[in-house]
Structure formats: C-alpha cells, structure tokens
Amino acid sequence: MVRSSSERPARRRGGAPPSIRDVAAAAGVSYQTVSRVLNDSPNVSPETRRLVLDVIDRLEYRPNRAARALGLGRANAVTVVTADTTLYGYASTLQGIEEAARLKGLAVGVRVVESDRPDDVRHAVEYVTDPSAGSVIVVAFDSAGAGVLRALPADLPAVAATEAGGLPGSNRASIFLDERQAAADATRHLLELGHRTVHHVAIPSETGTSARQAGWRDALEAAGAPVPAVVPGGWDPHSAYLAGQRLAADSRVTAILCGNDDTALPVRRALYEAGRDVPGQVSVVGFDDVPGAAYWTPALTTVRMDFVALGRACLAAVTGETPSGLAPPRLVVRESTAPPP
C-alpha cells in the first residue's frame, strides 16, 4: 500500500537527511532499484517506479549534488575492483587510474574482491552498485575480477582492464595489452637462439587459454617445437622457487619463460643453487619488466608491459573519452638469454 505523500514523517534522529538506503527500506526495494529510478532506467516497472517516487517525495529525499556530477546518478568518483593491490601489474594499473583521475578531480576508491567465490563476488558487486561508488573499473586479470565483471548490472557504467582480447562472456568495454603476441615474441626469441623448446612457469591467473600461455604455445607449435607440460607457480616466491627446482633437475631444460618477473627471480635462484648457469646453460625470460629487472645479475630479458598507461586508458574510457593508443608490449633483450650450450 502506498501512503499519501502528505503523511510526511519527521526527519531521522539528529536531523540527518534521509539516505538512498532509507528510501529503499521504506519502499521495500533494494537501493539499486532506487538508483535505477533516479537514473530513469527503463529496467524498472511502472508500479515500482511510482512507489519509489512517492517515497522519495514523502521522505523529502534529495540526492546530493556530488552524486549526480558524472550523470547516471553516480558520484564524482571511480571505484576500482581488484583482487590484489600489491602485485606489479595490478598496482601499476591502479597507479595509472589514480594519476588520471586526480587530473580530472575524481576521487578514487578501491574494493578488493577476496576470491571468485559467489559470496565474495556478490559482496563486491553490491558495493559498487551503490551510487556513491561512482563509475567502476574492474581489473579482470584473474577469475575473481572476471566474476565481478560478468555479474555487474547492465546499467552500471563500467570498464575493464583485461587480458588480450577481452573477457569471453562479457560485452563490457575492455582495455588490454597484447600479452599473447608478446609471449609469442619472447618464446620465438629463445627458439631463434637455438633452444630446442621453451619451458613455461605459469602464474596463478593463467589458464590454458590465457594470453601469456596461449602466445607461448602458439610460437612453439608454429616452429614445430615440442610443447612441454606447463609448470604451475603461485604468487608467492617459494612456489616459484619450487618450480625452478623442478626444472633445474632436468638437464634437458635450457630455456624458461616465466609468467612474470617476480616468478623469474626465485626460478633463477633455484637454477643457481643447482649449479645451472644463467645464461650459459639455461636462458630465462620474465614478463612485465619490473623496476630493477635491468640490474639483476644477470640482467633479466623480459617483456615490457605499460600497466600505468593501461590504467590511464581505462579511466579515459569510463569517463566517456577515447583512450589514446597504448604502446604494445615489447621484448627487452638483456643478459639472461643466450644460445644453448
């Protein structure tokens, strides 16, 4: 039953103005539904729209000015959903978003999604569908971010940073660096040095169809080289070290492509402890070109990824601008690769 708008209740205790959640509670709907009504979304039934508008009028609810600044009822802000804030690719993408947002006077918030479990994904989605979250950028480098991206309401303004080619099953705008081609280039470099094949230590975000793994496989198959079993590694250095020990024990291993530079360092340590010289006996290639990679001993051959530019491009896209062209990933050849013995 809809109460008459003349039956106006007193303001909440302390004189605080009503919030969007107060409207939702009084109308018996979710705050996302109230947001859709405020944004004139077509995805609301006429009856529900009348009910919500009546409650808005009765409670004298007024969306604050900041919450309308970007249009669509979203706050003058952007919220980044990510599974990690410390790993190099994630942190650098976040850096680019923050730098670009600061120039536009936008506040930046971060919502960490703990895992790809349904409850964790749902909680993250609920958080960013509140209008106070502003526009949304999802760092979908992994299954947790991908789960959030697929679960976002269709009318929520959002852009994703993804692996090469975008995210299957999602029609969201996505910005990406061509990791597949870069991994193929790195693998081809090792093959051209004369290595019979290239082994691969994968990072946890990789799947059998991920860009880095697919590019590695593409280059091996194109050259008619054997495709070894992928050696899985974790995000932690110890798991990468164990993967390196496994490869160091196999005398047939002469070339290793690591899923990122943070994996390459403990792999290099395992080879050193096993008496396998780099690059005299085994060549090692990383991915990302983290600060300091050029100063390892030997200096690391790796793929340079401009994650900061990726973040800036995502911010441009979510604010309605055309992102400027991204520099493609580039293989940087240093001392850690050489012809096989």
Short mmCIF file of C-alpha atoms in Angstrom, two decimals:
data_model
loop_
_atom_site.label_atom_id
_atom_site.label_comp_id
_atom_site.label_asym_id
_atom_site.label_seq_id
_atom_site.Cartn_x
_atom_site.Cartn_y
_atom_site.Cartn_z
CA MET A 1 0.00 0.00 0.00
CA VAL A 2 1.32 3.45 -0.93
CA ARG A 3 0.97 6.06 1.75
CA SER A 4 -0.07 9.57 0.84
CA SER A 5 2.79 11.98 0.32
CA SER A 6 1.08 14.24 2.87
CA GLU A 7 1.96 11.74 5.59
CA ARG A 8 5.49 13.00 5.89
CA PRO A 9 7.50 11.55 8.76
CA ALA A 10 9.87 13.64 10.81
CA ARG A 11 13.50 13.64 9.82
CA ARG A 12 15.70 10.96 11.27
CA ARG A 13 17.09 11.34 14.74
CA GLY A 14 19.74 14.03 14.87
CA GLY A 15 18.25 15.84 11.87
CA ALA A 16 20.25 13.80 9.37
CA PRO A 17 18.73 13.86 5.88
CA PRO A 18 17.37 10.56 4.57
CA SER A 19 19.72 8.40 2.52
CA ILE A 20 19.10 6.26 -0.53
CA ARG A 21 19.01 3.24 1.78
CA ASP A 22 16.24 4.87 3.85
CA VAL A 23 14.23 5.28 0.66
CA ALA A 24 14.86 1.67 -0.28
CA ALA A 25 13.80 0.40 3.16
CA ALA A 26 10.62 2.49 3.18
CA ALA A 27 9.69 1.34 -0.33
CA GLY A 28 10.59 -2.29 0.31
CA VAL A 29 13.05 -2.42 -2.60
CA SER A 30 16.83 -2.57 -2.97
CA TYR A 31 18.90 0.59 -3.07
CA GLN A 32 19.97 -0.46 -6.59
CA THR A 33 16.30 -0.17 -7.64
CA VAL A 34 16.10 3.31 -6.12
CA SER A 35 19.23 4.24 -8.04
CA ARG A 36 17.67 3.00 -11.28
CA VAL A 37 14.58 5.11 -10.65
CA LEU A 38 16.73 8.17 -10.02
CA ASN A 39 18.63 7.46 -13.22
CA ASP A 40 15.45 6.98 -15.31
CA SER A 41 16.50 3.42 -16.13
CA PRO A 42 13.98 1.53 -18.28
CA ASN A 43 14.62 -1.60 -16.21
CA VAL A 44 12.03 -0.67 -13.57
CA SER A 45 8.32 -1.47 -13.73
CA PRO A 46 5.88 1.49 -13.77
CA GLU A 47 4.34 0.37 -10.48
CA THR A 48 7.71 0.17 -8.73
CA ARG A 49 8.76 3.50 -10.18
CA ARG A 50 5.60 5.20 -8.82
CA LEU A 51 6.14 3.60 -5.42
CA VAL A 52 9.76 4.74 -5.17
CA LEU A 53 8.99 8.27 -6.39
CA ASP A 54 6.21 8.56 -3.81
CA VAL A 55 8.58 7.51 -1.02
CA ILE A 56 11.26 9.92 -2.29
CA ASP A 57 8.72 12.72 -2.12
CA ARG A 58 7.37 11.65 1.27
CA LEU A 59 10.82 11.42 2.85
CA GLU A 60 11.98 14.60 1.12
CA TYR A 61 14.97 12.69 -0.14
CA ARG A 62 17.33 14.73 -2.29
CA PRO A 63 20.37 13.10 -3.96
CA ASN A 64 23.44 15.14 -3.11
CA ARG A 65 24.93 17.18 -5.88
CA ALA A 66 28.16 15.18 -6.00
CA ALA A 67 26.20 12.01 -6.62
CA ARG A 68 24.85 13.49 -9.85
CA ALA A 69 28.05 15.04 -11.13
CA LEU A 70 29.03 12.34 -13.60
CA GLY A 71 25.46 11.74 -14.76
CA LEU A 72 23.59 8.48 -14.36
CA GLY A 73 23.33 9.23 -10.66
CA ARG A 74 26.90 8.16 -9.97
CA ALA A 75 29.21 10.01 -7.61
CA ASN A 76 32.05 12.21 -8.82
CA ALA A 77 34.37 9.28 -8.25
CA VAL A 78 35.62 6.00 -9.61
CA THR A 79 35.90 2.71 -7.75
CA VAL A 80 38.45 0.11 -8.81
CA VAL A 81 37.61 -3.53 -8.16
CA THR A 82 40.71 -5.70 -7.97
CA ALA A 83 41.83 -8.96 -6.43
CA ASP A 84 45.22 -7.54 -5.46
CA THR A 85 46.82 -4.16 -4.81
CA THR A 86 50.46 -5.23 -4.38
CA LEU A 87 51.41 -7.35 -7.41
CA TYR A 88 53.22 -5.27 -10.02
CA GLY A 89 50.65 -5.41 -12.84
CA TYR A 90 47.71 -4.71 -10.56
CA ALA A 91 49.45 -1.97 -8.57
CA SER A 92 50.75 -0.23 -11.69
CA THR A 93 47.31 -0.29 -13.35
CA LEU A 94 45.86 1.21 -10.19
CA GLN A 95 48.60 3.86 -10.25
CA GLY A 96 47.64 4.87 -13.78
CA ILE A 97 43.96 5.10 -12.85
CA GLU A 98 44.71 7.25 -9.81
CA GLU A 99 47.02 9.60 -11.69
CA ALA A 100 44.49 10.17 -14.47
CA ALA A 101 41.60 10.54 -12.02
CA ARG A 102 43.48 13.11 -9.96
CA LEU A 103 43.90 15.31 -13.04
CA LYS A 104 40.13 15.19 -13.54
CA GLY A 105 39.32 15.92 -9.90
CA LEU A 106 37.83 12.47 -9.35
CA ALA A 107 38.12 10.59 -6.09
CA VAL A 108 39.37 7.00 -6.36
CA GLY A 109 38.22 4.16 -4.15
CA VAL A 110 39.40 0.55 -4.14
CA ARG A 111 37.29 -2.55 -3.45
CA VAL A 112 39.28 -5.76 -3.09
CA VAL A 113 37.41 -8.90 -4.09
CA GLU A 114 38.78 -11.70 -1.96
CA SER A 115 38.21 -14.59 -4.36
CA ASP A 116 35.95 -15.86 -7.13
CA ARG A 117 33.60 -17.49 -4.62
CA PRO A 118 29.99 -16.44 -5.27
CA ASP A 119 29.63 -14.64 -1.91
CA ASP A 120 32.81 -12.61 -2.42
CA VAL A 121 31.77 -11.66 -5.94
CA ARG A 122 28.26 -10.72 -4.78
CA HIS A 123 29.58 -8.51 -1.96
CA ALA A 124 31.87 -6.66 -4.36
CA VAL A 125 29.04 -6.13 -6.84
CA GLU A 126 26.72 -4.84 -4.12
CA TYR A 127 29.40 -2.40 -3.01
CA VAL A 128 29.95 -0.83 -6.42
CA THR A 129 26.28 -0.64 -7.37
CA ASP A 130 25.75 1.96 -4.66
CA PRO A 131 25.77 5.35 -6.46
CA SER A 132 28.38 6.66 -4.01
CA ALA A 133 30.91 4.31 -5.66
CA GLY A 134 30.85 6.35 -8.87
CA SER A 135 31.90 4.76 -12.12
CA VAL A 136 33.61 1.39 -11.95
CA ILE A 137 36.85 -0.05 -13.32
CA VAL A 138 37.37 -3.78 -12.85
CA VAL A 139 40.89 -5.17 -13.02
CA ALA A 140 39.88 -8.51 -14.51
CA PHE A 141 43.27 -10.18 -14.83
CA ASP A 142 42.03 -13.19 -12.86
CA SER A 143 38.94 -15.27 -12.14
CA ALA A 144 37.84 -13.09 -9.21
CA GLY A 145 37.85 -9.89 -11.26
CA ALA A 146 36.24 -11.70 -14.19
CA GLY A 147 33.45 -12.93 -11.92
CA VAL A 148 32.69 -9.41 -10.74
CA LEU A 149 32.72 -8.04 -14.28
CA ARG A 150 30.22 -10.63 -15.50
CA ALA A 151 27.92 -10.01 -12.52
CA LEU A 152 27.67 -6.21 -12.79
CA PRO A 153 24.22 -4.79 -13.62
CA ALA A 154 23.93 -3.85 -17.28
CA ASP A 155 23.15 -0.20 -16.49
CA LEU A 156 26.22 0.32 -14.30
CA PRO A 157 28.92 2.42 -16.04
CA ALA A 158 31.99 0.19 -16.03
CA VAL A 159 35.17 -0.56 -17.98
CA ALA A 160 37.56 -3.47 -17.51
CA ALA A 161 41.29 -3.97 -17.73
CA THR A 162 41.63 -7.50 -19.11
CA GLU A 163 43.97 -9.91 -20.79
CA ALA A 164 44.40 -9.65 -24.55
CA GLY A 165 41.17 -9.97 -26.48
CA GLY A 166 38.83 -9.03 -23.65
CA LEU A 167 36.83 -11.34 -21.42
CA PRO A 168 34.78 -14.15 -23.00
CA GLY A 169 31.15 -13.97 -21.93
CA SER A 170 31.21 -10.23 -21.27
CA ASN A 171 30.23 -7.42 -23.63
CA ARG A 172 31.73 -4.74 -21.39
CA ALA A 173 34.20 -2.28 -22.82
CA SER A 174 37.67 -3.62 -22.10
CA ILE A 175 41.17 -2.25 -22.48
CA PHE A 176 44.12 -4.60 -22.75
CA LEU A 177 47.75 -5.04 -23.70
CA ASP A 178 48.55 -7.73 -26.28
CA GLU A 179 50.20 -10.24 -23.95
CA ARG A 180 49.62 -13.10 -26.38
CA GLN A 181 51.80 -11.60 -29.09
CA ALA A 182 54.38 -10.58 -26.51
CA ALA A 183 54.63 -14.12 -25.10
CA ALA A 184 54.98 -15.47 -28.63
CA ASP A 185 57.78 -12.98 -29.34
CA ALA A 186 59.62 -13.98 -26.16
CA THR A 187 59.31 -17.69 -26.99
CA ARG A 188 60.39 -17.12 -30.58
CA HIS A 189 63.47 -15.22 -29.37
CA LEU A 190 64.56 -18.27 -27.38
CA LEU A 191 63.90 -20.64 -30.25
CA GLU A 192 65.87 -18.44 -32.65
CA LEU A 193 68.82 -18.59 -30.26
CA GLY A 194 68.83 -22.33 -30.92
CA HIS A 195 66.90 -23.77 -27.97
CA ARG A 196 65.04 -26.99 -28.84
CA THR A 197 61.99 -25.91 -26.83
CA VAL A 198 60.93 -23.48 -24.09
CA HIS A 199 59.51 -24.47 -20.72
CA HIS A 200 56.91 -22.27 -19.05
CA VAL A 201 56.34 -21.47 -15.39
CA ALA A 202 52.79 -20.10 -15.21
CA ILE A 203 51.38 -17.57 -12.74
CA PRO A 204 48.07 -18.38 -10.99
CA SER A 205 45.97 -16.06 -13.16
CA GLU A 206 46.85 -18.11 -16.24
CA THR A 207 44.57 -20.76 -17.66
CA GLY A 208 45.06 -23.00 -20.67
CA THR A 209 43.61 -20.26 -22.87
CA SER A 210 45.18 -17.25 -21.14
CA ALA A 211 47.07 -14.78 -23.30
CA ARG A 212 50.56 -15.42 -21.99
CA GLN A 213 50.22 -19.18 -22.08
CA ALA A 214 48.50 -19.13 -25.48
CA GLY A 215 51.25 -16.99 -27.02
CA TRP A 216 53.93 -19.33 -25.69
CA ARG A 217 52.10 -22.32 -27.16
CA ASP A 218 51.47 -20.52 -30.48
CA ALA A 219 55.18 -19.92 -31.03
CA LEU A 220 56.18 -23.48 -30.14
CA GLU A 221 53.57 -25.03 -32.41
CA ALA A 222 54.42 -22.68 -35.29
CA ALA A 223 58.05 -23.73 -35.04
CA GLY A 224 57.23 -27.43 -34.74
CA ALA A 225 58.89 -27.47 -31.33
CA PRO A 226 57.81 -29.79 -28.51
CA VAL A 227 55.23 -28.26 -26.13
CA PRO A 228 56.28 -29.21 -22.58
CA ALA A 229 53.81 -29.51 -19.73
CA VAL A 230 53.20 -26.16 -18.04
CA VAL A 231 54.80 -25.89 -14.60
CA PRO A 232 52.37 -24.07 -12.27
CA GLY A 233 53.64 -21.48 -9.81
CA GLY A 234 51.89 -19.42 -7.16
CA TRP A 235 52.05 -15.71 -6.47
CA ASP A 236 54.47 -16.36 -3.61
CA PRO A 237 58.22 -16.60 -4.29
CA HIS A 238 58.55 -20.02 -2.59
CA SER A 239 56.19 -21.74 -5.04
CA ALA A 240 58.14 -20.26 -7.96
CA TYR A 241 61.36 -21.44 -6.34
CA LEU A 242 59.96 -24.97 -6.12
CA ALA A 243 59.00 -24.78 -9.80
CA GLY A 244 62.55 -23.68 -10.56
CA GLN A 245 63.97 -26.62 -8.61
CA ARG A 246 61.84 -28.99 -10.64
CA LEU A 247 63.14 -27.57 -13.91
CA ALA A 248 66.74 -27.26 -12.68
CA ALA A 249 66.78 -31.01 -12.02
CA ASP A 250 66.06 -31.76 -15.68
CA SER A 251 69.22 -31.46 -17.78
CA ARG A 252 67.12 -31.18 -20.95
CA VAL A 253 65.77 -27.79 -19.81
CA THR A 254 67.73 -25.00 -21.50
CA ALA A 255 65.13 -22.19 -21.78
CA ILE A 256 62.40 -21.00 -19.42
CA LEU A 257 59.67 -18.39 -19.96
CA CYS A 258 58.32 -17.21 -16.62
CA GLY A 259 54.80 -15.87 -16.14
CA ASN A 260 56.17 -12.66 -14.61
CA ASP A 261 59.42 -11.19 -13.31
CA ASP A 262 58.55 -11.96 -9.70
CA THR A 263 58.49 -15.63 -10.73
CA ALA A 264 61.73 -15.36 -12.70
CA LEU A 265 63.78 -14.26 -9.69
CA PRO A 266 63.20 -17.37 -7.50
CA VAL A 267 63.46 -19.60 -10.59
CA ARG A 268 66.87 -18.03 -11.21
CA ARG A 269 67.82 -18.73 -7.58
CA ALA A 270 66.86 -22.41 -7.89
CA LEU A 271 68.97 -22.74 -11.03
CA TYR A 272 71.93 -21.10 -9.28
CA GLU A 273 71.70 -23.47 -6.32
CA ALA A 274 71.59 -26.43 -8.71
CA GLY A 275 74.76 -25.25 -10.45
CA ARG A 276 72.92 -24.37 -13.66
CA ASP A 277 74.49 -21.20 -15.07
CA VAL A 278 72.27 -18.45 -16.48
CA PRO A 279 72.56 -17.86 -19.40
CA GLY A 280 75.43 -20.29 -20.06
CA GLN A 281 73.30 -23.40 -19.52
CA VAL A 282 69.77 -22.09 -19.13
CA SER A 283 68.17 -18.94 -20.56
CA VAL A 284 65.46 -17.21 -18.52
CA VAL A 285 62.87 -14.70 -19.73
CA GLY A 286 60.45 -12.82 -17.49
CA PHE A 287 57.34 -10.76 -18.11
CA ASP A 288 56.35 -7.19 -17.04
CA ASP A 289 59.82 -5.51 -16.76
CA VAL A 290 59.56 -4.62 -13.09
CA PRO A 291 61.76 -1.80 -11.78
CA GLY A 292 65.14 -3.32 -11.08
CA ALA A 293 64.98 -6.13 -13.65
CA ALA A 294 67.75 -4.45 -15.62
CA TYR A 295 70.01 -4.57 -12.53
CA TRP A 296 69.76 -8.26 -11.65
CA THR A 297 72.80 -10.48 -12.18
CA PRO A 298 72.47 -11.31 -14.98
CA ALA A 299 70.14 -8.53 -16.15
CA LEU A 300 66.78 -10.06 -16.98
CA THR A 301 65.44 -10.39 -20.51
CA THR A 302 61.74 -9.64 -20.15
CA VAL A 303 58.61 -8.24 -21.79
CA ARG A 304 57.93 -4.59 -21.00
CA MET A 305 54.25 -4.01 -20.13
CA ASP A 306 52.99 -0.44 -19.67
CA PHE A 307 50.37 -1.09 -17.00
CA VAL A 308 50.33 2.58 -15.94
CA ALA A 309 49.21 3.57 -19.44
CA LEU A 310 46.61 0.79 -19.30
CA GLY A 311 45.17 2.31 -16.13
CA ARG A 312 45.06 5.78 -17.68
CA ALA A 313 43.26 4.38 -20.73
CA CYS A 314 40.66 2.69 -18.51
CA LEU A 315 39.96 5.95 -16.70
CA ALA A 316 39.56 7.77 -20.01
CA ALA A 317 37.13 5.14 -21.28
CA VAL A 318 34.95 5.09 -18.17
CA THR A 319 34.63 8.90 -18.25
CA GLY A 320 33.49 8.89 -21.87
CA GLU A 321 36.74 9.83 -23.57
CA THR A 322 38.52 7.95 -26.33
CA PRO A 323 41.60 6.27 -24.85
CA SER A 324 44.86 7.19 -26.51
CA GLY A 325 46.81 4.42 -28.20
CA LEU A 326 48.69 2.05 -25.94
CA ALA A 327 52.27 1.14 -26.73
CA PRO A 328 52.41 -2.59 -27.48
CA PRO A 329 54.34 -4.84 -25.08
CA ARG A 330 57.97 -5.10 -26.14
CA LEU A 331 60.61 -7.76 -25.58
CA VAL A 332 63.67 -6.23 -23.90
CA VAL A 333 66.68 -8.46 -24.52
CA ARG A 334 69.29 -8.37 -21.75
CA GLU A 335 71.91 -10.75 -20.33
CA SER A 336 69.77 -13.68 -19.12
CA THR A 337 69.34 -15.24 -22.59
CA ALA A 338 71.94 -16.81 -24.85
CA PRO A 339 72.33 -19.76 -27.25
CA PRO A 340 72.15 -23.18 -25.60
CA PRO A 341 75.38 -24.96 -24.63
#
